[in-house]
Short mmCIF file of C-alpha atoms and ligand atoms in Angstrom, two decimals:
data_model
loop_
_atom_site.label_atom_id
_atom_site.label_comp_id
_atom_site.label_asym_id
_atom_site.label_seq_id
_atom_site.Cartn_x
_atom_site.Cartn_y
_atom_site.Cartn_z
CA MET A 1 -10.64 25.06 -0.02
CA GLN A 2 -11.08 22.30 2.62
CA PHE A 3 -9.05 18.96 2.43
CA ILE A 4 -12.49 16.66 2.44
CA ASP A 5 -15.69 18.57 1.89
CA LEU A 6 -18.34 17.12 3.39
CA GLN A 7 -20.90 19.72 3.22
CA THR A 8 -21.50 19.70 -0.43
CA GLN A 9 -22.37 15.96 -0.13
CA ARG A 10 -24.63 16.81 3.18
CA ALA A 11 -26.62 19.25 0.98
CA ARG A 12 -27.20 16.44 -1.51
CA ILE A 13 -28.54 14.03 0.70
CA GLU A 14 -29.96 16.19 3.37
CA ALA A 15 -33.67 15.25 2.95
CA ASP A 16 -32.87 11.48 2.82
CA VAL A 17 -30.61 11.49 5.86
CA ASP A 18 -32.89 13.68 7.76
CA ALA A 19 -36.19 11.23 7.08
CA ARG A 20 -33.82 8.41 8.02
CA ILE A 21 -32.71 9.97 11.11
CA ARG A 22 -36.39 10.78 12.16
CA ALA A 23 -37.54 7.49 11.35
CA VAL A 24 -35.14 6.18 13.88
CA LEU A 25 -35.87 8.54 16.32
CA ALA A 26 -39.72 7.48 15.74
CA HIS A 27 -38.90 3.86 16.31
CA GLY A 28 -36.59 4.35 19.32
CA ARG A 29 -34.52 1.26 18.52
CA TYR A 30 -31.19 3.10 18.70
CA ILE A 31 -28.97 -0.15 19.45
CA MET A 32 -29.30 -2.98 16.91
CA GLY A 33 -32.25 -1.30 15.29
CA PRO A 34 -33.60 -2.57 11.65
CA GLU A 35 -31.60 -0.19 9.75
CA VAL A 36 -28.40 -1.95 10.99
CA ALA A 37 -29.58 -5.10 9.55
CA GLU A 38 -30.82 -3.41 6.52
CA LEU A 39 -27.12 -1.89 5.82
CA GLU A 40 -25.42 -5.12 6.47
CA GLU A 41 -27.30 -6.68 3.83
CA GLN A 42 -26.76 -3.96 1.17
CA LEU A 43 -23.03 -3.78 2.31
CA ALA A 44 -22.64 -7.74 2.02
CA ALA A 45 -24.16 -7.53 -1.47
CA SER A 46 -22.06 -4.49 -2.64
CA VAL A 47 -18.78 -6.35 -1.67
CA GLY A 48 -19.96 -9.62 -2.80
CA VAL A 49 -19.61 -11.84 0.25
CA GLY A 50 -22.15 -13.75 2.38
CA HIS A 51 -21.89 -11.80 5.47
CA CYS A 52 -21.40 -8.22 7.04
CA VAL A 53 -21.12 -7.60 10.64
CA ALA A 54 -21.58 -4.00 10.90
CA VAL A 55 -19.27 -2.68 14.04
CA SER A 56 -18.66 0.76 15.91
CA SER A 57 -15.54 1.30 13.79
CA GLY A 58 -12.81 0.52 11.62
CA THR A 59 -10.58 -0.17 14.54
CA ASP A 60 -13.04 -2.46 16.36
CA ALA A 61 -13.71 -4.41 12.92
CA LEU A 62 -9.93 -5.41 12.90
CA LEU A 63 -9.98 -6.18 16.71
CA VAL A 64 -13.24 -8.27 16.39
CA ALA A 65 -11.63 -10.09 13.33
CA LEU A 66 -8.64 -11.11 15.28
CA MET A 67 -10.77 -12.10 17.98
CA ALA A 68 -12.87 -14.65 15.88
CA LEU A 69 -9.60 -15.89 14.66
CA ASP A 70 -8.23 -16.64 18.45
CA ILE A 71 -5.31 -14.53 17.72
CA GLY A 72 -3.76 -13.64 21.05
CA ALA A 73 -0.64 -13.83 23.22
CA GLY A 74 2.58 -14.69 21.67
CA ASP A 75 1.15 -14.92 18.12
CA GLU A 76 2.43 -12.77 15.36
CA VAL A 77 0.50 -11.27 12.54
CA ILE A 78 2.40 -10.11 9.41
CA THR A 79 1.61 -6.44 8.43
CA THR A 80 2.99 -3.40 7.04
CA PRO A 81 4.36 -0.58 9.02
CA PHE A 82 3.34 2.04 6.67
CA THR A 83 -0.36 2.48 7.79
CA PHE A 84 -2.65 4.28 10.05
CA VAL A 85 -1.74 3.28 13.72
CA ALA A 86 -4.91 1.03 14.18
CA THR A 87 -3.75 -1.54 12.12
CA ALA A 88 -0.96 -2.62 14.65
CA GLU A 89 -2.78 -1.37 17.41
CA VAL A 90 -5.38 -3.92 17.47
CA ILE A 91 -2.59 -6.80 17.09
CA ALA A 92 -0.61 -5.76 20.30
CA LEU A 93 -3.84 -4.95 22.28
CA LEU A 94 -4.56 -8.68 22.16
CA GLY A 95 -1.05 -9.67 23.35
CA ALA A 96 0.25 -10.47 19.94
CA VAL A 97 2.95 -9.09 17.99
CA PRO A 98 3.05 -7.17 14.71
CA LYS A 99 5.61 -8.29 12.20
CA PHE A 100 6.27 -5.23 9.96
CA VAL A 101 7.14 -6.07 6.24
CA ASP A 102 8.44 -3.41 4.06
CA ILE A 103 6.22 -2.03 1.16
CA ASP A 104 6.23 -1.91 -2.69
CA PRO A 105 7.32 1.53 -3.36
CA VAL A 106 5.14 1.81 -6.45
CA THR A 107 1.64 0.86 -4.59
CA TYR A 108 2.61 1.85 -0.79
CA ASN A 109 1.33 -1.64 -0.06
CA ILE A 110 3.07 -4.77 1.79
CA ASP A 111 5.30 -6.25 -0.52
CA PRO A 112 4.21 -10.07 -1.11
CA SER A 113 7.69 -11.06 -2.02
CA LEU A 114 8.93 -10.30 1.26
CA ILE A 115 6.16 -11.74 3.19
CA GLU A 116 7.11 -15.71 3.23
CA ALA A 117 10.76 -14.69 4.93
CA ALA A 118 8.92 -13.40 7.82
CA ILE A 119 6.62 -16.13 8.32
CA GLY A 120 7.76 -18.11 11.30
CA PRO A 121 6.32 -20.78 13.78
CA ARG A 122 4.18 -18.10 15.60
CA THR A 123 2.78 -16.43 12.64
CA ARG A 124 -1.13 -16.70 12.89
CA ALA A 125 -2.33 -14.25 10.18
CA ILE A 126 -1.24 -11.80 7.24
CA MET A 127 -2.93 -8.22 7.62
CA PRO A 128 -2.47 -6.42 4.30
CA VAL A 129 -3.61 -2.96 4.08
CA ALA A 130 -5.24 -1.22 0.78
CA LEU A 131 -3.58 2.08 1.62
CA TYR A 132 -4.97 5.18 -0.15
CA GLY A 133 -7.64 3.49 -1.54
CA GLN A 134 -5.89 0.67 -3.75
CA CYS A 135 -5.71 -2.79 -2.83
CA ALA A 136 -2.45 -4.59 -2.02
CA ASP A 137 -1.51 -7.54 -4.55
CA MET A 138 -4.27 -10.04 -2.85
CA ASP A 139 -3.84 -12.85 -5.25
CA ALA A 140 -0.04 -13.04 -4.60
CA ILE A 141 -0.97 -12.58 -0.52
CA ASN A 142 -3.68 -15.24 -0.58
CA ALA A 143 -1.40 -17.89 -2.19
CA ILE A 144 1.17 -17.40 0.23
CA ALA A 145 -1.21 -17.81 3.10
CA ALA A 146 -2.77 -20.66 1.25
CA ARG A 147 0.65 -22.42 1.33
CA HIS A 148 1.33 -21.84 4.98
CA GLY A 149 -2.39 -22.45 6.19
CA LEU A 150 -3.01 -18.81 7.45
CA PRO A 151 -6.00 -16.67 7.30
CA VAL A 152 -5.71 -12.93 5.30
CA ILE A 153 -7.44 -9.95 7.10
CA GLU A 154 -7.73 -6.91 4.64
CA ASP A 155 -7.42 -3.64 6.31
CA ALA A 156 -9.84 -2.09 3.76
CA ALA A 157 -10.46 1.13 5.76
CA GLN A 158 -9.51 3.17 3.00
CA SER A 159 -10.55 0.98 0.11
CA PHE A 160 -14.34 0.53 0.59
CA GLY A 161 -15.49 0.64 -3.18
CA ALA A 162 -12.28 -0.18 -4.74
CA THR A 163 -11.82 -3.47 -7.05
CA PHE A 164 -9.09 -5.82 -7.37
CA ARG A 165 -9.23 -7.91 -10.62
CA GLY A 166 -12.92 -6.89 -10.86
CA ARG A 167 -13.75 -8.15 -7.23
CA ARG A 168 -14.37 -5.59 -4.66
CA SER A 169 -12.05 -4.71 -1.78
CA GLY A 170 -13.23 -6.33 1.48
CA GLY A 171 -14.20 -9.51 -0.16
CA LEU A 172 -10.80 -10.72 -1.05
CA SER A 173 -9.59 -12.75 1.68
CA THR A 174 -10.72 -14.59 4.77
CA ILE A 175 -11.86 -11.48 6.45
CA GLY A 176 -12.02 -8.00 5.04
CA CYS A 177 -12.56 -4.80 7.53
CA THR A 178 -13.56 -1.21 6.74
CA SER A 179 -14.11 1.98 8.55
CA PHE A 180 -16.81 4.48 8.37
CA PHE A 181 -14.95 7.37 9.81
CA PRO A 182 -16.51 10.44 8.43
CA SER A 183 -13.48 11.31 6.27
CA LYS A 184 -13.10 7.66 4.60
CA PRO A 185 -14.65 7.21 1.25
CA LEU A 186 -17.86 5.71 2.85
CA GLY A 187 -18.04 7.70 5.77
CA CYS A 188 -20.94 8.20 8.56
CA TYR A 189 -21.25 11.18 10.93
CA GLY A 190 -19.50 9.64 13.64
CA ASP A 191 -17.75 6.38 14.21
CA GLY A 192 -18.52 3.08 12.30
CA GLY A 193 -17.36 0.14 10.62
CA ALA A 194 -17.68 -3.30 9.27
CA CYS A 195 -16.20 -6.79 8.72
CA PHE A 196 -16.88 -9.05 5.66
CA THR A 197 -16.51 -12.80 5.43
CA ASP A 198 -17.86 -15.55 3.31
CA ASP A 199 -17.22 -18.08 6.43
CA ASP A 200 -20.22 -18.85 8.15
CA ARG A 201 -18.32 -19.75 11.16
CA LEU A 202 -16.33 -16.53 11.45
CA ALA A 203 -19.14 -14.45 10.65
CA THR A 204 -20.78 -15.84 13.71
CA LEU A 205 -17.90 -15.21 15.79
CA MET A 206 -17.50 -11.53 14.75
CA ARG A 207 -21.15 -10.98 15.47
CA GLN A 208 -20.57 -12.53 19.14
CA ALA A 209 -17.36 -10.81 19.54
CA MET A 210 -18.76 -7.43 18.71
CA ASN A 211 -21.54 -8.07 21.38
CA HIS A 212 -19.84 -8.96 24.45
CA GLY A 213 -18.90 -12.60 23.29
CA GLN A 214 -22.57 -13.05 23.68
CA ASP A 215 -24.53 -16.18 21.64
CA LYS A 216 -27.87 -15.51 23.33
CA ARG A 217 -28.90 -13.01 26.16
CA TYR A 218 -26.55 -13.18 29.29
CA SER A 219 -24.70 -16.24 27.67
CA HIS A 220 -21.06 -15.33 27.10
CA PRO A 221 -18.90 -18.16 26.01
CA ARG A 222 -16.27 -16.03 24.72
CA LEU A 223 -14.74 -12.78 25.39
CA GLY A 224 -16.07 -10.07 23.45
CA ILE A 225 -16.34 -6.12 23.38
CA ASN A 226 -19.09 -3.41 23.06
CA GLY A 227 -18.45 -3.08 19.46
CA ARG A 228 -22.08 -2.23 17.98
CA LEU A 229 -22.54 -0.12 15.23
CA ASP A 230 -25.53 2.75 16.35
CA THR A 231 -28.56 2.33 14.68
CA LEU A 232 -28.35 6.58 13.80
CA GLN A 233 -25.08 5.69 11.85
CA ALA A 234 -26.48 2.85 9.93
CA ALA A 235 -29.40 5.44 8.96
CA VAL A 236 -26.65 7.87 7.73
CA LEU A 237 -25.03 5.29 5.85
CA LEU A 238 -27.81 3.78 3.94
CA ALA A 239 -28.48 7.21 2.72
CA LYS A 240 -24.97 7.54 1.56
CA LEU A 241 -24.81 4.36 0.14
CA ALA A 242 -27.45 5.35 -2.24
CA ILE A 243 -25.02 7.82 -4.12
CA PHE A 244 -21.92 5.92 -3.42
CA ASP A 245 -21.24 4.57 -6.63
CA ASP A 246 -21.61 8.01 -8.09
CA GLU A 247 -19.13 9.26 -5.72
CA VAL A 248 -16.52 6.31 -6.47
CA GLU A 249 -16.82 7.56 -10.07
CA ARG A 250 -16.31 11.26 -9.17
CA ARG A 251 -13.37 10.37 -6.76
CA ALA A 252 -11.78 8.27 -9.93
CA GLY A 253 -12.23 11.45 -12.35
CA VAL A 254 -10.67 13.67 -9.53
CA GLY A 255 -7.83 11.60 -9.31
CA ALA A 256 -7.15 11.16 -12.97
CA ARG A 257 -7.46 15.10 -13.53
CA TYR A 258 -4.85 15.75 -10.64
CA THR A 259 -2.54 12.98 -12.33
CA ALA A 260 -3.28 14.56 -15.99
CA LEU A 261 -2.56 18.21 -14.54
CA LEU A 262 0.51 17.14 -12.59
CA GLN A 263 2.02 15.29 -15.30
CA ALA A 264 1.50 18.31 -17.74
CA ALA A 265 3.16 20.28 -15.17
CA GLY A 266 6.27 17.89 -15.37
CA ALA A 267 5.30 15.48 -12.46
CA ARG A 268 6.46 11.78 -13.39
CA SER A 269 4.52 8.58 -12.50
CA LEU A 270 5.45 6.86 -9.31
CA ALA A 271 5.72 3.93 -11.77
CA GLU A 272 8.42 5.26 -13.81
CA ALA A 273 10.59 7.55 -11.44
CA ARG A 274 11.93 7.26 -7.97
CA ASP A 275 12.90 11.14 -7.60
CA GLY A 276 11.25 14.72 -8.18
CA LEU A 277 7.41 15.15 -7.94
CA LEU A 278 5.63 12.05 -8.46
CA THR A 279 2.04 11.14 -9.09
CA PRO A 280 0.38 7.88 -7.72
CA HIS A 281 0.41 4.96 -9.91
CA ILE A 282 -2.57 2.66 -9.80
CA ALA A 283 -1.58 -0.93 -10.35
CA ASP A 284 -2.78 -2.96 -13.21
CA GLY A 285 -5.82 -4.74 -12.10
CA ASN A 286 -6.85 -2.20 -9.56
CA THR A 287 -9.10 0.56 -9.27
CA SER A 288 -8.67 3.16 -6.41
CA VAL A 289 -11.29 5.05 -4.35
CA PHE A 290 -8.65 7.67 -3.78
CA ALA A 291 -9.26 7.77 -0.19
CA GLN A 292 -6.09 9.95 -0.43
CA TYR A 293 -4.76 11.35 -3.30
CA THR A 294 -0.96 11.10 -2.63
CA VAL A 295 1.95 12.68 -4.54
CA GLN A 296 6.00 12.48 -3.43
CA SER A 297 8.31 15.24 -3.38
CA ASP A 298 12.08 15.75 -3.03
CA ASP A 299 11.26 18.82 -0.81
CA ARG A 300 8.00 18.38 1.01
CA ALA A 301 8.44 20.95 3.55
CA ALA A 302 8.64 23.54 0.72
CA ALA A 303 5.86 22.03 -1.12
CA ILE A 304 3.44 22.16 2.14
CA ALA A 305 4.65 25.78 2.23
CA ARG A 306 3.74 26.65 -1.20
CA LEU A 307 0.40 25.04 -0.88
CA ASP A 308 0.02 26.81 2.57
CA ALA A 309 0.59 30.17 1.19
CA ALA A 310 -2.21 29.48 -1.43
CA GLY A 311 -4.52 28.66 1.41
CA ILE A 312 -4.85 24.93 0.27
CA PRO A 313 -4.59 22.25 3.00
CA SER A 314 -2.42 19.08 2.80
CA ALA A 315 -1.62 16.21 5.00
CA VAL A 316 0.96 13.62 5.40
CA HIS A 317 -0.29 9.96 5.46
CA TYR A 318 1.74 9.02 7.55
CA PRO A 319 4.98 10.79 8.71
CA ILE A 320 6.30 7.89 10.94
CA PRO A 321 6.18 4.13 10.02
CA LEU A 322 4.68 2.02 12.90
CA ASN A 323 7.90 0.47 13.36
CA ARG A 324 9.41 3.67 14.38
CA GLN A 325 6.82 4.54 16.99
CA GLY A 326 7.38 4.21 20.76
CA ALA A 327 4.55 1.84 21.25
CA TYR A 328 5.59 -0.75 18.82
CA ALA A 329 9.40 -0.16 18.40
CA HIS A 330 10.27 -2.83 20.84
CA HIS A 331 8.54 -5.72 18.81
CA CYS A 332 10.69 -4.98 15.90
CA CYS A 333 13.56 -3.82 13.74
CA PRO A 334 12.97 0.03 12.98
CA ASP A 335 15.85 0.03 10.36
CA CYS A 336 14.39 -3.34 8.56
CA THR A 337 11.75 -1.17 6.39
CA PRO A 338 14.03 1.40 4.34
CA LEU A 339 11.28 1.82 1.56
CA ALA A 340 8.42 2.66 4.25
CA ASP A 341 10.95 5.03 5.58
CA ARG A 342 11.81 6.65 2.22
CA ALA A 343 7.96 6.93 1.45
CA ALA A 344 7.03 8.34 5.04
CA ALA A 345 9.80 11.38 4.40
CA ARG A 346 8.31 12.06 0.88
CA VAL A 347 4.35 11.55 0.78
CA LEU A 348 2.12 14.63 0.75
CA SER A 349 -1.80 14.02 0.33
CA LEU A 350 -3.73 16.70 -1.44
CA PRO A 351 -7.11 17.78 -0.86
CA MET A 352 -9.51 14.93 -2.13
CA HIS A 353 -13.37 14.38 -2.29
CA PRO A 354 -15.78 13.73 -4.79
CA TYR A 355 -16.61 17.06 -5.11
CA LEU A 356 -13.41 18.78 -5.78
CA SER A 357 -13.79 21.01 -9.03
CA ALA A 358 -11.76 21.17 -11.86
CA ASP A 359 -10.90 24.79 -10.85
CA ASP A 360 -9.64 23.71 -7.64
CA ALA A 361 -7.77 20.82 -8.82
CA GLU A 362 -5.84 23.44 -11.07
CA ARG A 363 -5.39 25.77 -8.02
CA VAL A 364 -3.57 22.96 -6.19
CA VAL A 365 -1.47 21.68 -8.92
CA ALA A 366 -0.54 25.45 -9.91
CA ALA A 367 0.54 25.90 -6.12
CA LEU A 368 2.18 22.68 -5.71
CA THR A 369 4.52 23.08 -8.75
CA GLY A 370 5.14 26.84 -8.02
CA ALA A 371 3.52 27.98 -11.36
CA ASP A 372 0.89 30.13 -9.39
C1 PLP B 1 -9.20 4.83 9.41
C2 PLP B 1 -8.15 3.44 9.36
C3 PLP B 1 -8.50 2.52 10.40
C4 PLP B 1 -9.18 2.75 11.67
O1 PLP B 1 -10.69 3.05 11.35
P1 PLP B 1 -11.55 3.99 12.54
O2 PLP B 1 -12.89 3.80 12.06
O3 PLP B 1 -10.91 5.28 12.47
O4 PLP B 1 -11.49 3.14 13.92
C5 PLP B 1 -7.67 1.59 10.42
N1 PLP B 1 -6.69 1.40 9.27
C6 PLP B 1 -6.57 2.12 8.23
C7 PLP B 1 -5.67 1.65 7.37
C8 PLP B 1 -7.29 3.48 8.49
O5 PLP B 1 -7.05 4.35 7.32
#
């Protein structure tokens, strides 16, 4: 069994991908070719925003968003410590300071009720993450941000395709950023990402930032990076986008099956219990794309060993909160986010992809619960 099976999807879209790659090789516009603009248009429509700027990775999407907002030395950006390192990395790369706020233990996302206390005179933005594929409480976060005149950047690297109160992740705040890393819900065959916004000015600034700060050829009014998405990756994404809605449905089905099987085997929902084997809880008003299907266990090492013995891969997302990582610990208080610590010690992600069979889900649950 594979943790994420990309080959079943590959077989499904092979003809389309191959034709689109051949078309790029034929026209030869490898950088900023027509597929990039076509993809941006489709992605913006799918998220429901005015602008999409395709970029070279999810990390660069976040970096370009912060650059467009002029975030730099001495500024503070409020975010969660329970995320992939890129979220805080881009803040620190610009000389700003990540201010880590603890999580809601049920959704794993930043707890909006703790944000206001972290806002200070240097706070310049709030950066929630939609961990494992479900959005943070973006209405609550946007309301706090509006009271303080702050922009909100959603790290939607794991949640492209998810919805929050009927609206699409990525289009819920000032800027949304996503990743097309191969294992993400919408992945390409290399690195890729995108920024979304309804703000015309920010869209222009992000487009400049990802292309050497250039407004026209050899004119560079602002600092930028080489953060463009390859035309070949845009071509791959166009083929994948054509089946994406179906894949999102399949992911929801796999998630629901896991939850039903686990609860039938005695697991409880994270919404009801704090100890034991716990299934994820999708908050009211949210749909998840299950970038990860992540359970909690009192004895994670034993759970991993049981899965291993059955030939089932698993992963820990993430074992160490960022405020305990060497690169960030000096910025912050490592002991100030106990709920992130507790989650980091207990979470375990199971094999998850749109084509995971019912049999495989049963095998995973049997091995995990020791019923095999
Ligand atoms: C994957 C990921 C990123 C970074 O995306 P890349 O495309 O790998 O650069 C950022 N934030 C989160 C939460 C992620 O999961």
